[in-house]
Tab-separated table of N, CA and C and ligand atoms in Angstrom:
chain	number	residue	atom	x	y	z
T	29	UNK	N	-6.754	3.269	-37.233
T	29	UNK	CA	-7.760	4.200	-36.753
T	29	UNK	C	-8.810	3.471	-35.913
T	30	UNK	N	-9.111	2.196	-36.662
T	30	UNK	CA	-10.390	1.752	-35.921
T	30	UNK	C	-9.836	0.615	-34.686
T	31	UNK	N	-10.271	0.601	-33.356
T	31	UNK	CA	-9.972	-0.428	-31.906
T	31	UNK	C	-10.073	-1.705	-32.756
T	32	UNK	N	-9.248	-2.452	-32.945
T	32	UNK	CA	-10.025	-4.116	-33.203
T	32	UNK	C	-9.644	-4.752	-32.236
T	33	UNK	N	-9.327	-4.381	-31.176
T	33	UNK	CA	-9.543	-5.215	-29.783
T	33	UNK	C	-11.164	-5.426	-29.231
T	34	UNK	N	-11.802	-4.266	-29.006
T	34	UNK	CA	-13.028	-4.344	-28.960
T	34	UNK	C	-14.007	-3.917	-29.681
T	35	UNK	N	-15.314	-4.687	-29.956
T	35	UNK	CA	-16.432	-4.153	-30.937
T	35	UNK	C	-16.932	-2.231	-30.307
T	36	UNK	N	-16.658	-1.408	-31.539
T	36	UNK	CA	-17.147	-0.509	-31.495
T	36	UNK	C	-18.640	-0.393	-30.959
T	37	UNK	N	-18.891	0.293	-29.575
T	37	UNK	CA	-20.541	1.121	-29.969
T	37	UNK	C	-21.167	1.182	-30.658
T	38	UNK	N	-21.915	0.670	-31.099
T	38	UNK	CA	-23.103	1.601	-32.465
T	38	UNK	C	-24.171	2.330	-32.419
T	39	UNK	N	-24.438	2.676	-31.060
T	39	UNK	CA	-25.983	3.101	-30.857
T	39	UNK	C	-25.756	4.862	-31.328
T	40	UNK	N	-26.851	5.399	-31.471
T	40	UNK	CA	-27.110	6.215	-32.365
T	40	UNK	C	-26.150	8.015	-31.395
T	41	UNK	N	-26.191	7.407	-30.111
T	41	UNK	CA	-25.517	8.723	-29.430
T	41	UNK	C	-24.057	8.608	-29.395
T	42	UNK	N	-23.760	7.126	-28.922
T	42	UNK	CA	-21.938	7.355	-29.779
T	42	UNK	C	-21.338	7.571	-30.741
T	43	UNK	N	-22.480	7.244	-32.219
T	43	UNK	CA	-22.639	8.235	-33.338
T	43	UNK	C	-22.221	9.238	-33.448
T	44	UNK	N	-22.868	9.871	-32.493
T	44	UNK	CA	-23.211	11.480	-32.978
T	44	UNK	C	-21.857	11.631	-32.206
T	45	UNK	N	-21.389	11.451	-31.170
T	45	UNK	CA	-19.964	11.591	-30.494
T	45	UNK	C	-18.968	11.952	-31.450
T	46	UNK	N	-18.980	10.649	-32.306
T	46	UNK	CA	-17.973	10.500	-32.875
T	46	UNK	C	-17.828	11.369	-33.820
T	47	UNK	N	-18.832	12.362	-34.457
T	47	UNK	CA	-19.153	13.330	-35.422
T	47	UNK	C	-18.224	14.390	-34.892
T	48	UNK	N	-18.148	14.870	-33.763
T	48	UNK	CA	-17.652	16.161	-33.227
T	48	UNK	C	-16.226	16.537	-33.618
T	49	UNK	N	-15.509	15.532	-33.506
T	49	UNK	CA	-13.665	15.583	-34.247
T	49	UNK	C	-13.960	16.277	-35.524
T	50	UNK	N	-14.232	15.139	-36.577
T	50	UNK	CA	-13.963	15.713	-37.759
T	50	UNK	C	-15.000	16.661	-38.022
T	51	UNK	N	-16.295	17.069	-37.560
T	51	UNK	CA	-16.816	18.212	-38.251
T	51	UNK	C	-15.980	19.577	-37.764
T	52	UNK	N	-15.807	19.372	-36.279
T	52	UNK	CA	-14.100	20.409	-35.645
T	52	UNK	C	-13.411	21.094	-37.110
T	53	UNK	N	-12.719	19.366	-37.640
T	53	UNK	CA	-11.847	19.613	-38.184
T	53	UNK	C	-12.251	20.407	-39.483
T	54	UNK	N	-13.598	19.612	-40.283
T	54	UNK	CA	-14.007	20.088	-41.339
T	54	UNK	C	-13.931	21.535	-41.400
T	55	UNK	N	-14.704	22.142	-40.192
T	55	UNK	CA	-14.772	23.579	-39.897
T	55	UNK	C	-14.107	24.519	-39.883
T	56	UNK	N	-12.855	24.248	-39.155
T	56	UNK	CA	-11.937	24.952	-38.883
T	56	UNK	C	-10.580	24.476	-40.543
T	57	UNK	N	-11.108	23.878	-40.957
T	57	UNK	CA	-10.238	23.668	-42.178
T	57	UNK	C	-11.158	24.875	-43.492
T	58	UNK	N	-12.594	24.678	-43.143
T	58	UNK	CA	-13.325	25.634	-44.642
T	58	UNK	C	-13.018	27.114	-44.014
T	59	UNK	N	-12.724	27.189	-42.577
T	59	UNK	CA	-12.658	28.598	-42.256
T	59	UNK	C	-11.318	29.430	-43.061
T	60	UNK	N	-10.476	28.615	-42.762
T	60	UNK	CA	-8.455	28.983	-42.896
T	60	UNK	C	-8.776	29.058	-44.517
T	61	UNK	N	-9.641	28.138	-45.036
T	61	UNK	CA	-9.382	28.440	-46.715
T	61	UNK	C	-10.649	29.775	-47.065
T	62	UNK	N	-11.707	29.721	-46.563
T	62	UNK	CA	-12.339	31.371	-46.629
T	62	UNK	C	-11.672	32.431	-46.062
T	63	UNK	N	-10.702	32.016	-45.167
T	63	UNK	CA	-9.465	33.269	-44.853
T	63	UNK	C	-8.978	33.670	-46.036
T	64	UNK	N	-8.363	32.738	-46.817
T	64	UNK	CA	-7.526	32.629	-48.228
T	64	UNK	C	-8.671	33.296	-49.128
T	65	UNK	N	-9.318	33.111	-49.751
T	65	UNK	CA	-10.055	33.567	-50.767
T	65	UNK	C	-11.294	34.514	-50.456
T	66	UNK	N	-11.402	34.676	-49.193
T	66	UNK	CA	-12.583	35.684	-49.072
T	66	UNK	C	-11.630	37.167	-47.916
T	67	UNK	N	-12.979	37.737	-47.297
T	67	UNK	CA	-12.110	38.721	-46.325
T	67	UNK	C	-12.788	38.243	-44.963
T	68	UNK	N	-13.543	36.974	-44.907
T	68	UNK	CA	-14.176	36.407	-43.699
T	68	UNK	C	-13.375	35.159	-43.294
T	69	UNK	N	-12.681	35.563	-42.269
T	69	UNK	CA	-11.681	34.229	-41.879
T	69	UNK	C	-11.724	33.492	-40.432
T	70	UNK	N	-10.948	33.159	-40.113
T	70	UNK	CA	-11.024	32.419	-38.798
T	70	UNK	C	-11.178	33.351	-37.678
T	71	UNK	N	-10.935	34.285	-37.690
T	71	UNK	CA	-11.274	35.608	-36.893
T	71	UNK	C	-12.210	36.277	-36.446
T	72	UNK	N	-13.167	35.981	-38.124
T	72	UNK	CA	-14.516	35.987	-37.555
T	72	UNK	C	-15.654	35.025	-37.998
T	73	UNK	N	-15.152	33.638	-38.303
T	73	UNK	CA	-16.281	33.015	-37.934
T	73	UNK	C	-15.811	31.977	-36.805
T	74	UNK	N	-14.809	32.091	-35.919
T	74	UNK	CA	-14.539	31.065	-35.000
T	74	UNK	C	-15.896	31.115	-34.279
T	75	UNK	N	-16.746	31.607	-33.914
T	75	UNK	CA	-17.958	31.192	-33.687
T	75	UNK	C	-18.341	29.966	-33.605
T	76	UNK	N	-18.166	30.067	-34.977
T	76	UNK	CA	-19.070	28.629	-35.841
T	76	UNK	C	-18.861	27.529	-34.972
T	77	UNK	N	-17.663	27.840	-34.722
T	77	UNK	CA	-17.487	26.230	-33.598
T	77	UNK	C	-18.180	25.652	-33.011
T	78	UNK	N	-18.756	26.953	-32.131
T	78	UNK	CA	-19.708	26.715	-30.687
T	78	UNK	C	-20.944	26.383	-30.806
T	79	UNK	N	-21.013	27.009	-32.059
T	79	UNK	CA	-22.819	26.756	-32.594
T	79	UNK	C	-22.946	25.446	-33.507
T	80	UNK	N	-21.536	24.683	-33.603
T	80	UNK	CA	-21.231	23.393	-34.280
T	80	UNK	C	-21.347	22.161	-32.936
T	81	UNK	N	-20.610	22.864	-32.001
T	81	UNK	CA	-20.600	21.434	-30.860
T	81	UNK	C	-21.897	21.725	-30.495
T	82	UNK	N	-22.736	22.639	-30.168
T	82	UNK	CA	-23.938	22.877	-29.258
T	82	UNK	C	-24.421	22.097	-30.519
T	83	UNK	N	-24.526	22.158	-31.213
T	83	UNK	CA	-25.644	21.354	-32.032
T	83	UNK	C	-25.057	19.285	-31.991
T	84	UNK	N	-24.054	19.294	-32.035
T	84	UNK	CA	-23.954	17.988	-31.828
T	84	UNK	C	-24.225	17.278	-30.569
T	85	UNK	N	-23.852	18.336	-29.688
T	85	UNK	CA	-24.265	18.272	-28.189
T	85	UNK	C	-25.953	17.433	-28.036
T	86	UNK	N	-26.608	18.618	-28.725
T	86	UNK	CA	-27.588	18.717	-28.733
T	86	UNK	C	-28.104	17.546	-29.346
T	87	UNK	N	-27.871	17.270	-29.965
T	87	UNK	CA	-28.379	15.966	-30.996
T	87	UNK	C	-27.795	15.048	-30.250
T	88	UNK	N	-26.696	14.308	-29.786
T	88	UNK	CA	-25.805	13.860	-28.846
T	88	UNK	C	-26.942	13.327	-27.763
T	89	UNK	N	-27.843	14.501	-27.519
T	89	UNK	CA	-28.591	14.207	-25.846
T	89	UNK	C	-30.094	13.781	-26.581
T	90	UNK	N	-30.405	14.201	-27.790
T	90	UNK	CA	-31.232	13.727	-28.413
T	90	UNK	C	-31.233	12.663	-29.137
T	91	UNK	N	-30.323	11.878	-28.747
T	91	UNK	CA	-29.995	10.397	-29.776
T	91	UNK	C	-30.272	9.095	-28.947
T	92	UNK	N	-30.874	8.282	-29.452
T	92	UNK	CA	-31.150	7.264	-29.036
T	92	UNK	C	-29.962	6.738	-28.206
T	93	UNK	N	-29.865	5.963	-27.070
T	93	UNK	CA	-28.609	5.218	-26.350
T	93	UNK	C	-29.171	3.925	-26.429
T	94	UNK	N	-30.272	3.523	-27.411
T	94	UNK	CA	-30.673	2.017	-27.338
T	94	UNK	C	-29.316	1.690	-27.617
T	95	UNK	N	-29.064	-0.130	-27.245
T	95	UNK	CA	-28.225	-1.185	-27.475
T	95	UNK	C	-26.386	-0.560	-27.646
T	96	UNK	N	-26.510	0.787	-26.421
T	96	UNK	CA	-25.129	1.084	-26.122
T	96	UNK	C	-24.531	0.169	-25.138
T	97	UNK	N	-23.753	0.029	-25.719
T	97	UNK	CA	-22.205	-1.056	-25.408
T	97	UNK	C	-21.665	-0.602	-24.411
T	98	UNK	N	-21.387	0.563	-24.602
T	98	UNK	CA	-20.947	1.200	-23.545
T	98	UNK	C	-18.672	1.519	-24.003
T	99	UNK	N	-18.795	0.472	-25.091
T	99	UNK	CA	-17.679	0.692	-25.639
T	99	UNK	C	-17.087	1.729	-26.601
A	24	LIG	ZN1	-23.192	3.804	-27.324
């Protein structure tokens, strides 16, 4: 999973980058199982998505880029 050719980024906005996959995934995984056990499913909260990246987005442009690598 992790490059060990080159040192990872660490500054606080490639951070938040890197958040966007798995909270995706987190999301769209609690949705499919509230499909299963509730009557609110992926149908109608695919929403959530948008109001999930805009916020990482958002934080993303609000995050420090001190001592980015650029890697
Ligand atoms: Zn960076």
């Amino acid at each position: 999973m992790t490059d060990e050719t080159k040192p990872k980024c660490m500054c606080a906005r490639c951070h938040m980058r890197g958040l966007m996959g798995p909270l995706m995934l987190i999301a769209i995984g609690a949705m499919f199982l509230l499909g299963r056990f509730t009557s609110y499913g992926f149908r109608e909260l695919w929403p959530v998505l948008l109001v999930i990246a805009g916020i990482v987005l958002w934080l993303q442009s609000a995050a420090s880029g001190e001592g980015h690598t650029g890697a």
